[in-house]
Amino acid sequence: MARIYHVGTQVQVGKRIRKGGRYALVSTINRDGSIRPSPSPLPLVVRFPESDMGLVAPGTVWLVDGPEVISSYVHAGDRRYERTIEATTATFVKPTGQTLARWLQQNVTGIGDVLSNRLVRNKHLAKWVEAEDRESLLGIQGMSDTTVDALLQSWPSTELFKVITFLDEHSIPLGIAKSIINALNEEALPLLQENPFMLLGQGVPFKKVAEFATKMGFNINDPQYVGGIAAHVAFVHSEETGSTVIDSATLHRNAELLMQRSVPDGLGDTAVNQGLMVKCGEAAYQVYGCALMEHEVADFMLKALLRAPGEGAAQAAWWETQIDRRSVERALQRYEAHFLNFQLLPEQREAVIGSVLAPVCGISGGAGTGKTTILRAVLGCYQQLASELPSYQVAVAGRAAQRMAESTGKPAQTIAKFIAEHMGDGKPELPDHLLLIIDEASMLDLLSMYRLVRFLPHAARIIFVGDSMQILPVGKGLIFHAIQDSGVPFFELKQVMRQDEQSGIHRLATDLRNGIVTLPPAAATRLLDCADCSLDESTDPNRLAELWREAGGIGAVMILCPVKSGPLGVDNINVILQRTVGLERPQLYYQDSERRRQPWVTNDGLRLLLGDPVLVTQNNYDVDADVRNGDLGILENITDPLTDSEFFGVLRMGDGRAIEVNLDLLGKLSLGYAVTVHKSQGSQWPTCFITLPRNASRMIDQSLLYTAVTRAQKRALLFGDPRLIEIGIARGPASLERLTTLAKRIQYMASL
């Protein structure tokens, strides 16, 4: 028989919820909202009645009745014990209160995280504030006369409090609730009640918004609901394809697949009328956010391009009004005489001169066409003509920025870091007049470009440098390709100038770029006997491991894969090569909440061993651990997590830096024996093995093959099914399938 029976015990649900909301870890709460210390080391869990399962959410407060028993369950082979209140009744007292808690932290002096959460757990808080009941408020642990004064003075208005309560009651995520309050303030509630599907624009999942709308009385025939379906379908289509445009037929077809029923005709126009989408052409639509970003980018680009010489900044007036083609030609001649031991080709000279004369331009060319040489020459001309002009070099990927800095001898950084350093309160402003060079620009997506143009000065000069045949941005939209088609000055380099023009790698890359199906010569048994570019038709990853070891293993060769899954995908190859090197090496551990040593497992389900190559999967802006998505390093030291050190090991990066790995960085690491072709863009290695797995046949294309082959500097081995080369060439470049409006917007604005 149970020794304890709870009657009206007030509890708050924690983060751990099991079995669809039936079991939840809880804390008991005192009358003043403070958490009551537990009398037992065992965690306390409530087994909620089945009828309440849909309401149980982290942060919600309940009154529960029922017996308390000691129960157990098995997790990962260990039996664990807990105290369980088997609730016969559970009364919902209040929602999470997290939105109000966050608002109090940000707007009331002296109220931090602990006190704000204690306040919102008290069900009488609003009543006491409205009545200015200082005595009751002072009875809450942690409150003083000063904090009571601040709370009464800064408490949200009646309308804003309704908005905050409304968002809490409907479990709108905290970050999204904050955005809604910041954007709409007191107007949020009537707008949400009029059209709840506006929440889609704030990042709330469609399913949650649809449930919310249904509770408010909307049904699938209401224009708000129809518009919401259309906006969601268009958003998903954009995320999956990278296109910012969806045609009417695809919109209707995908909407019916989503709803598993027929949907009203003209749903795109309905979404336009609801302000959720924008019409572009007779039968095509864009989600409002994509349309807005493309409009802003096009507007900035055109204004920068058409800006009169000297307009917008005093420094611009000093030199832009003084240059013409003749002066740039003379500057280039001086640069050639002092810094080049060869003569530029006519198309290269034209690219240099045009890039200095045009406020905005693009330069595209394949491997060996001299993009780096041209970039140095452009900078050399600028140094002569506008020596005081500040210049910035950026790229999407960290390794691309590193290569850019090495090739030009000037600092370069990722676009993300460039934005982070200059955008926001307290950050140094950019000068009124500057030169921005964006390398590997084919990787540039719409969101990154939109963020750039929001804070670049009017008198900015921009040069986009890239290869239009390389794979498309991971994010949606097209920038580099759109510029090429928009009428913005664009210089295409076609002639190869490097001495490796006759290498097998270059010949294959050229054929891939031109859409010619060519198979490299068959690989020999030993890698030493293979041509610099060869094909091994084996699909056995163990054979790949043998060749990898022969090539020198870690640090000597990189394996590039179109996909992560399958026998020749990134995940499996990482496992096999880690095993090839040896699993007896020391393993990286972390300390769990109970101070026990636990093996660290990456998001891919892999473990990290001493000596493993490691890939950074997200940008990390820590001053002492400044690494970028796509950076590679070697795990050269491991620290015992049970010591007092906050670091778990040391990474030796490709640029020689030793980076100590803290918990935040640890969550951004994975094995790096093999990487996807997308992760490789912007990087090069002496030797590359490129897998051709059969399970990649649906996504491989001409651009992906070309990008993979051009990552290799001295040796490329294609490994797998050669039919994928033919499939990729037949499919053509992916840029042909990605639909956007940026080029047309620039052209249209220019015609006005």
JSON list of C-alpha atoms in Angstrom, two decimals, residues 31 54 91 95 105 138 157 173 194 234 274 302 308 331 354 417 444 500 549 552 564 567-568 634 675-676 713:
[
{"chain": "A", "resi": 31, "resn": "ARG", "atom": "CA", "xyz": [2.50, 28.55, -2.66]},
{"chain": "A", "resi": 54, "resn": "GLY", "atom": "CA", "xyz": [-2.64, 16.21, -25.02]},
{"chain": "A", "resi": 91, "resn": "THR", "atom": "CA", "xyz": [-6.26, 19.77, -12.87]},
{"chain": "A", "resi": 95, "resn": "PRO", "atom": "CA", "xyz": [0.26, 27.18, -19.07]},
{"chain": "A", "resi": 105, "resn": "GLN", "atom": "CA", "xyz": [13.73, 39.05, -17.58]},
{"chain": "A", "resi": 138, "resn": "LEU", "atom": "CA", "xyz": [7.17, 40.62, -1.02]},
{"chain": "A", "resi": 157, "resn": "SER", "atom": "CA", "xyz": [-0.18, 46.69, -20.45]},
{"chain": "A", "resi": 173, "resn": "PRO", "atom": "CA", "xyz": [7.61, 28.22, -28.76]},
{"chain": "A", "resi": 194, "resn": "GLU", "atom": "CA", "xyz": [-8.20, 37.18, -37.64]},
{"chain": "A", "resi": 234, "resn": "ALA", "atom": "CA", "xyz": [5.20, 26.65, -51.25]},
{"chain": "A", "resi": 274, "resn": "GLN", "atom": "CA", "xyz": [-4.23, 36.85, -47.43]},
{"chain": "A", "resi": 302, "resn": "LEU", "atom": "CA", "xyz": [20.56, 47.80, -59.27]},
{"chain": "A", "resi": 308, "resn": "ALA", "atom": "CA", "xyz": [26.82, 57.71, -60.46]},
{"chain": "A", "resi": 331, "resn": "ALA", "atom": "CA", "xyz": [47.31, 50.55, -63.93]},
{"chain": "A", "resi": 354, "resn": "GLY", "atom": "CA", "xyz": [35.75, 45.61, -66.46]},
{"chain": "A", "resi": 417, "resn": "LYS", "atom": "CA", "xyz": [31.47, 36.07, -39.50]},
{"chain": "A", "resi": 444, "resn": "LEU", "atom": "CA", "xyz": [25.91, 32.09, -52.07]},
{"chain": "A", "resi": 500, "resn": "ASP", "atom": "CA", "xyz": [48.19, 21.16, -65.92]},
{"chain": "A", "resi": 549, "resn": "ARG", "atom": "CA", "xyz": [45.63, 3.32, -46.85]},
{"chain": "A", "resi": 552, "resn": "GLY", "atom": "CA", "xyz": [48.70, 7.68, -47.27]},
{"chain": "A", "resi": 564, "resn": "LYS", "atom": "CA", "xyz": [25.58, 10.28, -46.48]},
{"chain": "A", "resi": 567, "resn": "PRO", "atom": "CA", "xyz": [27.68, 1.47, -48.41]},
{"chain": "A", "resi": 568, "resn": "LEU", "atom": "CA", "xyz": [29.57, 4.22, -50.26]},
{"chain": "A", "resi": 634, "resn": "ILE", "atom": "CA", "xyz": [42.77, 16.14, -36.28]},
{"chain": "A", "resi": 675, "resn": "VAL", "atom": "CA", "xyz": [32.65, 14.39, -46.42]},
{"chain": "A", "resi": 676, "resn": "THR", "atom": "CA", "xyz": [29.79, 15.17, -48.77]},
{"chain": "A", "resi": 713, "resn": "GLN", "atom": "CA", "xyz": [44.76, 18.84, -57.32]}
]
